[in-house]
């Protein structure tokens, strides 16, 4: 053997060892909490397989009793000894009854094994889905904002189900291994040489097809990526369905989806081929082996029909189990990429978990201040540079500026979705990072341009997971948001279903429902992030009236492009290129002909 060939073989051995270690590591991590259950499954499978093997072996003494001969194998003598110990007659009738009892007991153990597997599998799926949801929604904003639409629902459904299937295949593998041992022992009891030849032949067949499992796993990894790609495609285009129809783009969008579906079809066919060709070839090899064995034994003088019939059945079972082992190995190879994807997401979400930096209480009596705050996104220029301003309690402050000025970054900092890289945000002189994050957000109300409504009633969209909120609070908030009269005019009133993403409401109505949602929670600081930018004039006026009605009730920060939205503010802050370039009352800035606010106002007029 050449050095190169030897090195290649050694490399393959090492890679197989690494893959087995990786499989063990993955399964240990994912299914470690179920060690006791797995042991129970193994015991039940062992008992079930053993009882089946002994039951089949009973055929040998049964045939011997029927034809008037005597079985000489070890198991037959053991069964005869058991009957003598129990003082039972060694007759065909009692042997048949004994066989039935064995198979009945086998069925009972198999049933409990399958039930235990089902309970463990369902518990794994529930806990995995709960973990995915909790870790994802408690992750920090940079992580959440990087997630693609449709990926999470793909993980919660397809990937969790496929990962739990590994438990089922492992449970089946235990049963298969026990059966292999029992039936190999049965063949050994009849003929040690045949048993040795069978084990050797089965091992050779198994390892010949091992490379196909690696191809199965690689193909399955591609399937995982395609599944996520298709889920992302579907979710993304359903969200933008109105735009697609308006632009007459149904056909190219359909063709893109068809292309993805065709790719998945090809991968599915490849996986099916790899799995089915293995099963077919193993089955064919088993048939040739049994036929060859029959020809050999038939020509010998020791041929006994009863023993041979049991041996053939046992050999068939051995090869069936080898075939099933191959199928299970392929199935596990197909599911492992799904489990890897889940655990990878869990690791990333865990590392990106939102950290609680403060433990202090929220107390706001004087002012909120940005003190020389800097922030830059990775690999980009500064989004905010030395930003400083103050907001008095109870004031309404407008924040304006061109696109890219840093308004959204400022809001994200205020919501503590991101943290300043320099400087600080102070509440009554106290750094907000020292305040408990949950308490901080419990006092901040946020209304964005991107409206988030559930496909539920108006009432539940205002209540929004707050079971303690009373109907009186909902009605009061609806009045403050200038939406009550509209809701009261509806046949179902607050029980009216708004449709998917609020499709049954107008833009202004949706925005006022969201505003009512925030007002019902009685926050101390309200942030309106471009909340009126997509509204018609009438809807904007209603929102403005609602906002102005809050003056003195809470501190309001209004981020807007529309100058009309912020003209009633107590103070304006103008951002440009990440810096505060102007501050003052709307009246003062309008009088200054060189101010940004005045220039933009003149352009629009």
Coordinates of C-alpha atoms in Angstrom, one line a residue:
X1 CA 0.0 0.0 0.0
X2 CA 1.4 3.4 -1.0
X3 CA 1.9 6.2 1.6
X4 CA -0.7 8.3 -0.2
X5 CA -3.3 5.5 -0.1
X6 CA -2.6 4.8 3.6
X7 CA -2.9 8.5 4.4
X8 CA -6.2 8.6 2.5
X9 CA -7.6 5.7 4.4
X10 CA -6.4 7.0 7.8
X11 CA -8.0 10.4 6.9
X12 CA -11.4 8.7 6.2
X13 CA -11.2 6.8 9.5
X14 CA -10.4 10.0 11.4
X15 CA -13.3 11.9 9.6
X16 CA -15.8 9.1 10.5
X17 CA -14.6 9.2 14.1
X18 CA -15.1 13.0 14.2
X19 CA -18.6 12.7 12.7
X20 CA -19.5 10.0 15.3
X21 CA -18.2 12.2 18.1
X22 CA -20.1 15.2 16.7
X23 CA -23.3 13.1 16.5
X24 CA -22.8 11.9 20.1
X25 CA -22.1 15.5 21.3
X26 CA -25.2 16.8 19.5
X27 CA -27.5 14.1 20.9
X28 CA -26.0 14.4 24.4
X29 CA -26.6 18.1 24.4
X30 CA -30.1 18.0 22.9
X31 CA -31.4 14.9 24.7
X32 CA -29.2 14.8 27.8
X33 CA -32.2 15.7 30.1
X34 CA -33.9 12.5 28.9
X35 CA -31.2 10.1 29.9
X36 CA -33.4 8.2 32.3
X37 CA -36.2 7.9 29.7
X38 CA -33.7 6.7 27.1
X39 CA -32.4 4.0 29.5
X40 CA -36.1 3.0 30.0
X41 CA -36.6 2.9 26.3
X42 CA -33.5 0.7 25.9
X43 CA -34.7 -1.7 28.6
X44 CA -38.2 -2.0 27.2
X45 CA -36.7 -2.5 23.7
X46 CA -34.3 -5.2 25.0
X47 CA -37.1 -7.1 26.7
X48 CA -39.3 -6.8 23.6
X49 CA -36.6 -8.0 21.3
X50 CA -35.5 -10.8 23.6
X51 CA -39.1 -12.1 24.0
X52 CA -39.6 -12.1 20.2
X53 CA -36.4 -14.1 19.7
X54 CA -37.3 -16.7 22.3
X55 CA -40.8 -16.9 20.9
X56 CA -39.5 -17.7 17.4
X57 CA -37.0 -20.2 18.8
X58 CA -39.9 -22.1 20.4
X59 CA -40.7 -23.2 16.8
X60 CA -37.8 -25.7 16.9
X61 CA -39.0 -27.8 19.8
X62 CA -42.6 -27.4 18.6
X63 CA -41.7 -29.0 15.2
X64 CA -39.7 -31.7 17.0
X65 CA -42.7 -32.6 19.2
X66 CA -45.1 -32.6 16.3
X67 CA -42.9 -34.9 14.1
X68 CA -41.9 -37.1 17.1
X69 CA -38.2 -36.1 17.1
X70 CA -36.0 -34.4 19.6
X71 CA -34.4 -30.9 19.3
X72 CA -30.8 -30.9 20.3
X73 CA -30.1 -27.1 20.4
X74 CA -29.3 -25.2 23.6
X75 CA -32.5 -23.0 23.6
X76 CA -34.8 -26.1 23.1
X77 CA -33.1 -27.8 26.1
X78 CA -33.5 -24.6 28.1
X79 CA -37.3 -24.4 27.2
X80 CA -37.7 -28.1 28.1
X81 CA -36.0 -27.4 31.4
X82 CA -38.3 -24.4 32.1
X83 CA -41.3 -26.6 31.4
X84 CA -40.0 -29.3 33.8
X85 CA -39.3 -26.7 36.5
X86 CA -42.9 -25.3 36.1
X87 CA -44.3 -28.9 36.0
X88 CA -45.9 -28.3 32.6
X89 CA -46.3 -31.0 30.0
X90 CA -43.8 -30.6 27.1
X91 CA -46.6 -30.9 24.4
X92 CA -47.5 -29.0 21.3
X93 CA -50.5 -27.4 23.0
X94 CA -48.4 -26.0 25.8
X95 CA -45.6 -24.9 23.5
X96 CA -48.1 -23.0 21.4
X97 CA -49.5 -21.4 24.5
X98 CA -46.0 -20.5 25.7
X99 CA -45.2 -18.9 22.3
X100 CA -48.4 -16.9 22.4
X101 CA -47.6 -15.6 25.9
X102 CA -44.1 -14.6 24.8
X103 CA -45.4 -12.6 21.8
X104 CA -48.1 -11.0 23.9
X105 CA -45.6 -9.9 26.5
X106 CA -43.4 -8.7 23.6
X107 CA -46.3 -6.6 22.3
X108 CA -46.9 -5.1 25.7
X109 CA -43.3 -4.1 26.2
X110 CA -43.1 -2.7 22.7
X111 CA -46.3 -0.6 23.3
X112 CA -44.9 0.9 26.5
X113 CA -41.6 1.6 24.7
X114 CA -43.4 3.4 21.9
X115 CA -45.5 5.4 24.4
X116 CA -42.4 6.4 26.3
X117 CA -40.8 7.5 23.1
X118 CA -43.9 9.6 22.2
X119 CA -43.9 11.3 25.6
X120 CA -40.2 12.1 25.4
X121 CA -40.5 13.4 21.8
X122 CA -43.5 15.6 22.6
X123 CA -41.8 17.0 25.7
X124 CA -38.6 17.7 23.7
X125 CA -40.6 19.5 21.0
X126 CA -42.5 21.6 23.6
X127 CA -39.4 22.6 25.5
X128 CA -37.4 23.3 22.4
X129 CA -40.1 25.6 21.0
X130 CA -40.4 27.4 24.3
X131 CA -36.6 27.8 24.4
X132 CA -36.5 29.1 20.9
X133 CA -39.3 31.7 21.5
X134 CA -37.9 32.8 24.8
X135 CA -34.3 33.2 23.7
X136 CA -35.3 34.9 20.4
X137 CA -37.6 37.4 22.0
X138 CA -35.2 38.2 24.9
X139 CA -32.3 38.6 22.5
X140 CA -30.9 42.1 21.9
X141 CA -32.1 44.3 19.1
X142 CA -29.1 44.0 16.7
X143 CA -29.6 40.2 16.8
X144 CA -33.4 40.5 16.2
X145 CA -33.0 43.0 13.4
X146 CA -30.7 40.6 11.6
X147 CA -33.2 37.7 11.5
X148 CA -34.9 37.0 8.2
X149 CA -38.6 36.8 7.9
X150 CA -39.9 33.2 7.9
X151 CA -36.8 31.7 9.5
X152 CA -38.2 31.5 13.0
X153 CA -41.5 29.8 12.0
X154 CA -39.4 27.3 9.9
X155 CA -37.4 26.5 13.0
X156 CA -40.5 26.2 15.3
X157 CA -42.2 23.8 12.9
X158 CA -40.0 21.8 10.5
X159 CA -36.7 21.9 12.3
X160 CA -38.0 21.1 15.7
X161 CA -40.1 18.2 14.4
X162 CA -37.2 16.8 12.3
X163 CA -34.9 17.1 15.3
X164 CA -37.3 15.2 17.6
X165 CA -37.5 12.5 15.0
X166 CA -33.8 11.6 15.9
X167 CA -35.1 10.4 19.3
X168 CA -37.6 8.1 17.5
X169 CA -34.8 6.7 15.3
X170 CA -32.5 6.3 18.2
X171 CA -35.2 4.4 20.1
X172 CA -35.8 2.2 17.0
X173 CA -32.0 1.7 16.7
X174 CA -32.0 0.2 20.2
X175 CA -34.7 -2.2 19.3
X176 CA -32.9 -3.1 16.1
X177 CA -29.6 -3.7 17.9
X178 CA -31.3 -6.0 20.4
X179 CA -33.0 -7.8 17.5
X180 CA -29.7 -8.2 15.7
X181 CA -28.1 -9.7 18.8
X182 CA -31.1 -12.0 19.6
X183 CA -31.5 -13.3 16.0
X184 CA -27.7 -13.6 15.6
X185 CA -27.6 -15.7 18.8
X186 CA -30.5 -17.8 17.5
X187 CA -28.6 -18.5 14.3
X188 CA -25.5 -19.2 16.4
X189 CA -27.6 -21.7 18.4
X190 CA -28.5 -23.6 15.2
X191 CA -25.1 -23.2 13.5
X192 CA -22.1 -21.2 14.9
X193 CA -20.4 -21.2 11.4
X194 CA -23.5 -19.8 9.7
X195 CA -23.8 -17.2 12.5
X196 CA -20.2 -16.0 12.1
X197 CA -20.6 -15.8 8.3
X198 CA -23.9 -13.9 8.7
X199 CA -22.4 -11.3 11.1
X200 CA -19.4 -10.9 8.8
X201 CA -21.5 -10.5 5.7
X202 CA -23.9 -8.0 7.5
X203 CA -20.9 -5.9 8.8
X204 CA -19.4 -5.8 5.3
X205 CA -22.7 -4.7 3.7
X206 CA -23.2 -2.0 6.4
X207 CA -19.8 -0.4 6.0
X208 CA -19.9 -0.6 2.2
X209 CA -22.9 1.8 2.3
X210 CA -21.5 4.1 4.9
X211 CA -20.3 6.7 2.3
X212 CA -23.9 7.1 1.2
X213 CA -24.8 8.4 4.6
X214 CA -22.3 11.3 4.3
X215 CA -23.9 12.2 0.9
X216 CA -27.3 12.0 2.7
X217 CA -26.2 14.4 5.3
X218 CA -24.7 16.9 2.9
X219 CA -27.9 16.8 0.8
X220 CA -30.0 17.3 4.0
X221 CA -27.9 20.4 4.9
X222 CA -28.9 21.9 1.5
X223 CA -32.5 21.0 2.2
X224 CA -32.4 22.9 5.5
X225 CA -31.1 26.0 3.7
X226 CA -33.7 25.7 1.0
X227 CA -36.5 25.3 3.5
X228 CA -35.6 28.5 5.2
X229 CA -35.1 30.3 1.9
X230 CA -38.6 29.2 0.8
X231 CA -40.2 30.2 4.1
X232 CA -38.4 33.6 3.8
X233 CA -39.6 34.0 0.2
X234 CA -43.2 33.2 1.1
X235 CA -43.4 35.5 4.2
X236 CA -41.6 38.4 2.5
X237 CA -43.9 38.4 -0.6
X238 CA -47.1 37.9 1.3
X239 CA -46.3 41.0 3.3
X240 CA -45.7 42.9 0.1
X241 CA -48.6 41.4 -1.8
X242 CA -50.4 44.7 -2.5
X243 CA -47.2 46.2 -4.0
X244 CA -46.7 43.1 -6.2
X245 CA -50.2 43.2 -7.5
X246 CA -50.1 46.9 -8.1
X247 CA -46.9 46.5 -10.1
X248 CA -48.2 43.5 -12.0
X249 CA -45.4 41.3 -10.8
X250 CA -47.3 38.1 -10.0
X251 CA -45.7 36.1 -12.8
X252 CA -42.0 36.8 -12.0
X253 CA -42.7 36.3 -8.2
X254 CA -44.5 33.0 -9.1
X255 CA -41.5 31.9 -11.2
X256 CA -39.1 32.6 -8.4
X257 CA -41.3 30.5 -6.1
X258 CA -41.5 27.7 -8.7
X259 CA -37.7 27.8 -9.0
X260 CA -37.3 27.3 -5.2
X261 CA -39.9 24.5 -5.2
X262 CA -38.1 22.8 -8.0
X263 CA -34.8 23.0 -6.2
X264 CA -36.5 21.4 -3.1
X265 CA -38.0 18.7 -5.3
X266 CA -34.6 17.8 -6.6
X267 CA -33.1 17.6 -3.1
X268 CA -36.0 15.5 -1.9
X269 CA -35.6 13.0 -4.9
X270 CA -31.9 12.8 -4.2
X271 CA -32.5 12.0 -0.5
X272 CA -35.2 9.4 -1.4
X273 CA -32.8 7.8 -3.9
X274 CA -30.0 7.6 -1.4
X275 CA -32.3 6.0 1.2
X276 CA -34.2 3.6 -1.1
X277 CA -31.2 2.4 -3.1
X278 CA -29.5 1.3 0.1
X279 CA -32.6 -0.6 1.3
X280 CA -33.1 -2.3 -2.0
X281 CA -29.5 -3.4 -2.3
X282 CA -29.3 -4.7 1.3
X283 CA -32.5 -6.7 0.7
X284 CA -31.1 -8.1 -2.5
X285 CA -27.9 -9.1 -0.8
X286 CA -29.8 -10.9 1.9
X287 CA -31.8 -12.9 -0.6
X288 CA -28.7 -14.1 -2.4
X289 CA -27.1 -15.0 0.9
X290 CA -30.1 -17.1 2.1
X291 CA -30.4 -18.8 -1.3
X292 CA -26.7 -19.7 -1.3
X293 CA -26.9 -20.9 2.3
X294 CA -29.9 -23.2 1.4
X295 CA -28.1 -24.7 -1.6
X296 CA -25.1 -25.4 0.6
X297 CA -27.0 -26.9 3.6
X298 CA -29.4 -28.9 1.4
X299 CA -26.4 -30.9 0.0
X300 CA -25.2 -31.8 3.5
X301 CA -26.4 -34.7 5.6
X302 CA -27.2 -32.5 8.6
X303 CA -30.1 -30.7 6.9
X304 CA -33.1 -30.4 9.2
X305 CA -36.2 -28.7 8.0
X306 CA -37.3 -27.2 11.4
X307 CA -33.9 -25.9 12.2
X308 CA -33.5 -24.6 8.7
X309 CA -36.9 -22.9 8.7
X310 CA -36.1 -21.1 11.9
X311 CA -32.6 -20.2 10.6
X312 CA -34.0 -18.8 7.4
X313 CA -36.5 -16.7 9.4
X314 CA -33.7 -15.6 11.8
X315 CA -31.4 -14.7 8.8
X316 CA -34.2 -12.8 7.2
X317 CA -34.7 -10.9 10.4
X318 CA -30.9 -10.2 10.7
X319 CA -30.8 -8.8 7.2
X320 CA -34.1 -6.9 7.7
X321 CA -32.6 -5.3 10.8
X322 CA -29.4 -4.5 8.9
X323 CA -31.5 -2.9 6.3
X324 CA -33.5 -1.0 9.0
X325 CA -30.2 0.1 10.6
X326 CA -29.1 1.5 7.3
X327 CA -32.4 3.3 6.8
X328 CA -32.2 4.7 10.4
X329 CA -28.7 5.8 9.9
X330 CA -29.7 7.6 6.7
X331 CA -32.7 9.1 8.5
X332 CA -30.5 10.4 11.4
X333 CA -28.1 11.8 8.8
X334 CA -31.0 13.6 7.2
X335 CA -32.2 15.1 10.6
X336 CA -28.9 16.0 12.1
X337 CA -28.6 19.3 10.0
X338 CA -31.9 20.4 11.4
X339 CA -30.7 19.8 15.0
X340 CA -27.5 21.6 14.2
X341 CA -29.4 24.6 12.9
X342 CA -31.6 24.7 16.0
X343 CA -28.7 24.5 18.4
X344 CA -26.7 27.1 16.4
X345 CA -29.6 29.5 16.6
X346 CA -29.9 28.9 20.3
X347 CA -26.2 29.5 20.8
X348 CA -26.4 32.8 18.8
X349 CA -29.5 33.9 20.6
X350 CA -28.0 33.1 24.0
X351 CA -24.8 35.0 23.3
X352 CA -27.0 37.9 22.0
X353 CA -29.2 37.9 25.1
X354 CA -30.3 41.3 26.4
X355 CA -28.4 42.1 29.6
X356 CA -29.9 43.8 32.6
X357 CA -27.4 46.6 33.4
X358 CA -29.3 48.4 36.1
X359 CA -31.4 47.6 39.1
X360 CA -32.6 51.1 40.1
X361 CA -36.2 52.3 40.1
X362 CA -37.7 54.7 37.5
X363 CA -38.3 58.2 38.8
X364 CA -38.9 61.2 36.6
X365 CA -39.6 64.6 38.1
X366 CA -37.5 67.1 36.2
X367 CA -35.8 66.4 32.9
X368 CA -34.5 63.8 30.4
X369 CA -31.1 64.7 28.9
X370 CA -28.8 63.4 26.2
X371 CA -25.2 64.2 27.3
X372 CA -22.7 64.1 24.4
X373 CA -24.0 60.8 23.1
X374 CA -22.0 59.0 20.3
X375 CA -23.1 56.0 18.4
X376 CA -21.8 54.3 15.2
X377 CA -23.0 51.0 13.6
X378 CA -20.4 48.4 12.8
X379 CA -18.3 49.4 9.8
X380 CA -20.2 52.7 9.2
X381 CA -19.7 56.4 10.0
X382 CA -21.1 57.8 13.2
X383 CA -24.9 57.8 13.3
X384 CA -24.8 60.3 16.2
X385 CA -21.9 62.5 17.3
X386 CA -21.8 64.4 20.6
X387 CA -25.6 64.7 20.7
X388 CA -26.9 66.8 23.6
X389 CA -30.3 68.2 24.5
X390 CA -32.8 68.3 27.4
X391 CA -36.5 67.5 27.6
X392 CA -38.5 68.9 30.5
X393 CA -41.0 66.7 32.2
X394 CA -44.5 67.2 30.6
X395 CA -43.1 68.9 27.5
X396 CA -43.9 68.0 24.0
X397 CA -40.6 68.0 22.0
X398 CA -40.4 67.6 18.2
X399 CA -37.3 66.0 16.6
X400 CA -36.9 66.7 12.9
X401 CA -34.2 66.4 10.3
X402 CA -33.5 64.9 6.9
X403 CA -33.3 61.2 6.2
X404 CA -30.1 59.7 7.7
X405 CA -29.8 62.4 10.3
X406 CA -29.9 59.9 13.1
X407 CA -33.5 60.2 14.3
X408 CA -34.1 56.4 14.4
X409 CA -30.8 55.8 16.2
X410 CA -31.8 58.3 18.8
X411 CA -35.1 56.5 19.3
X412 CA -33.4 53.2 19.6
X413 CA -31.0 54.6 22.2
X414 CA -34.0 56.0 24.2
X415 CA -35.7 52.7 24.1
X416 CA -32.5 51.1 25.2
X417 CA -32.4 48.7 22.2
X418 CA -28.8 49.9 21.7
X419 CA -26.5 51.6 24.1
X420 CA -24.4 54.8 23.7
X421 CA -20.7 54.2 22.8
X422 CA -19.8 57.4 24.4
X423 CA -21.7 59.9 26.6
X424 CA -24.8 59.1 28.5
X425 CA -28.6 59.5 28.7
X426 CA -29.7 61.0 32.0
X427 CA -33.1 61.0 33.8
X428 CA -33.0 63.6 36.6
X429 CA -29.3 63.4 36.5
X430 CA -29.2 59.6 36.8
X431 CA -27.8 57.4 34.0
X432 CA -30.6 55.4 32.6
X433 CA -28.3 52.4 32.3
X434 CA -28.6 52.3 36.2
X435 CA -32.3 51.9 36.0
X436 CA -33.8 48.4 35.6
X437 CA -34.4 47.7 31.9
X438 CA -37.9 46.3 32.5
X439 CA -38.9 49.2 34.7
X440 CA -37.5 51.7 32.1
X441 CA -39.5 50.1 29.3
X442 CA -42.5 49.9 31.6
X443 CA -42.6 53.7 31.7
X444 CA -41.9 54.3 28.0
X445 CA -44.6 54.2 25.4
X446 CA -43.6 53.7 21.7
X447 CA -45.7 54.2 18.5
X448 CA -43.8 53.6 15.3
X449 CA -44.6 54.1 11.6
X450 CA -44.6 50.3 11.2
X451 CA -48.0 49.4 12.6
X452 CA -48.2 46.1 14.4
X453 CA -51.7 44.8 14.8
X454 CA -52.9 41.2 15.6
X455 CA -55.6 39.5 13.5
X456 CA -57.9 40.0 16.5
X457 CA -60.5 42.4 17.9
X458 CA -59.9 46.1 18.5
X459 CA -60.3 45.4 22.2
X460 CA -57.5 42.8 22.2
X461 CA -55.3 44.9 20.1
X462 CA -55.5 47.7 22.7
X463 CA -55.2 45.3 25.6
X464 CA -52.3 43.6 23.8
X465 CA -51.4 40.8 26.3
X466 CA -52.3 42.8 29.4
X467 CA -54.9 40.6 30.9
X468 CA -55.3 43.0 33.9
X469 CA -56.4 45.9 31.7
X470 CA -60.1 46.8 32.3
X471 CA -62.7 47.7 29.8
X472 CA -62.8 51.2 31.3
X473 CA -59.1 51.7 30.6
X474 CA -59.6 50.6 27.0
X475 CA -62.5 53.0 26.5
X476 CA -60.6 55.9 28.2
X477 CA -57.6 55.2 26.0
X478 CA -59.7 55.1 22.8
X479 CA -61.2 58.5 23.7
X480 CA -57.7 60.0 24.2
X481 CA -56.6 58.5 20.9
X482 CA -59.6 60.0 19.1
X483 CA -60.7 56.5 17.9
X484 CA -63.7 55.9 20.3
X485 CA -66.4 57.5 18.1
X486 CA -65.3 55.4 15.1
X487 CA -65.2 52.2 17.2
X488 CA -68.6 52.9 18.7
X489 CA -70.1 53.3 15.3
X490 CA -69.1 49.8 14.3
X491 CA -71.7 46.9 14.6
X492 CA -69.4 44.9 16.8
X493 CA -67.8 47.9 18.4
X494 CA -64.6 46.9 20.3
X495 CA -65.2 43.2 19.3
X496 CA -64.6 44.1 15.7
X497 CA -61.9 42.0 14.0
X498 CA -59.3 44.1 12.4
X499 CA -58.0 41.5 9.9
X500 CA -54.4 40.4 9.1
X501 CA -52.1 43.3 10.0
X502 CA -55.2 45.5 10.4
X503 CA -56.2 45.3 6.8
X504 CA -59.8 46.1 7.5
X505 CA -58.9 49.5 9.0
X506 CA -57.6 52.6 7.3
X507 CA -54.1 53.8 8.0
X508 CA -55.2 56.5 10.4
X509 CA -57.5 54.1 12.2
X510 CA -54.8 51.6 12.7
X511 CA -52.4 54.2 14.0
X512 CA -55.0 55.5 16.5
X513 CA -55.6 51.9 17.7
X514 CA -51.9 51.6 18.3
X515 CA -51.8 55.0 20.1
X516 CA -54.7 53.9 22.3
X517 CA -52.8 50.7 23.1
X518 CA -49.9 52.8 24.5
X519 CA -52.1 55.4 26.3
X520 CA -54.0 52.6 28.0
X521 CA -50.8 51.7 29.8
X522 CA -50.4 55.2 31.2
X523 CA -46.7 55.6 30.4
X524 CA -44.7 58.7 31.6
X525 CA -42.8 59.1 28.3
X526 CA -44.3 58.7 24.9
X527 CA -42.2 58.3 21.8
X528 CA -43.9 58.8 18.4
X529 CA -41.5 57.7 15.7
X530 CA -42.8 59.0 12.3
X531 CA -46.3 58.0 13.5
X532 CA -48.1 60.3 11.1
X533 CA -45.8 60.1 8.0
X534 CA -48.0 57.8 6.0
X535 CA -51.4 59.3 7.0
X536 CA -53.8 61.5 5.1
X537 CA -54.4 65.0 6.4
X538 CA -57.6 64.2 8.2
X539 CA -56.0 61.3 10.0
X540 CA -53.0 63.4 10.9
X541 CA -55.2 66.1 12.4
X542 CA -56.9 63.5 14.6
X543 CA -53.5 62.2 15.7
X544 CA -52.3 65.7 16.4
X545 CA -55.3 66.5 18.5
X546 CA -54.8 63.3 20.4
X547 CA -51.1 64.2 21.0
X548 CA -51.9 67.8 22.0
X549 CA -54.5 66.4 24.4
X550 CA -51.6 64.6 26.2
X551 CA -49.8 67.8 26.9
X552 CA -49.0 67.9 30.6
X553 CA -50.2 64.3 31.1
X554 CA -46.9 62.8 29.9
X555 CA -43.7 63.8 28.2
X556 CA -43.9 63.4 24.5
X557 CA -41.1 63.1 21.9
X558 CA -42.4 63.4 18.3
X559 CA -40.0 62.3 15.5
X560 CA -41.4 63.5 12.2
X561 CA -40.8 64.5 8.7
X562 CA -44.0 66.5 8.5
X563 CA -43.4 69.9 10.0
X564 CA -47.2 70.2 10.7
X565 CA -46.9 67.4 13.2
X566 CA -44.4 69.2 15.4
X567 CA -45.5 72.9 15.0
X568 CA -47.4 72.6 18.3
X569 CA -44.3 71.4 20.2
X570 CA -42.9 73.2 23.1
X571 CA -39.4 72.7 21.7
X572 CA -37.8 71.5 18.4
X573 CA -34.6 69.7 18.0
X574 CA -33.1 69.6 14.5
X575 CA -30.7 66.8 13.6
X576 CA -28.4 66.8 10.6
X577 CA -25.6 64.3 9.9
X578 CA -25.8 62.9 13.4
X579 CA -25.5 66.2 15.2
X580 CA -27.9 68.6 16.8
X581 CA -27.8 71.7 14.6
X582 CA -30.7 73.7 16.0
X583 CA -32.9 73.9 19.1
X584 CA -35.7 76.2 20.0
X585 CA -39.4 76.8 19.9
X586 CA -41.2 76.4 16.5
X587 CA -42.0 80.1 16.5
X588 CA -38.4 81.1 17.1
X589 CA -37.0 78.8 14.5
X590 CA -39.6 80.0 11.9
X591 CA -38.5 83.6 12.5
X592 CA -34.8 82.6 11.8
X593 CA -34.7 82.6 8.0
X594 CA -31.4 80.6 8.1
X595 CA -32.7 77.8 10.2
X596 CA -33.4 74.3 8.7
X597 CA -37.0 74.4 10.1
X598 CA -37.7 77.7 8.5
X599 CA -36.2 76.8 5.1
X600 CA -38.1 73.5 4.9
X601 CA -41.3 75.2 6.0
X602 CA -40.9 77.8 3.2
X603 CA -40.2 75.1 0.6
X604 CA -43.4 73.3 1.5
X605 CA -45.4 76.4 1.5

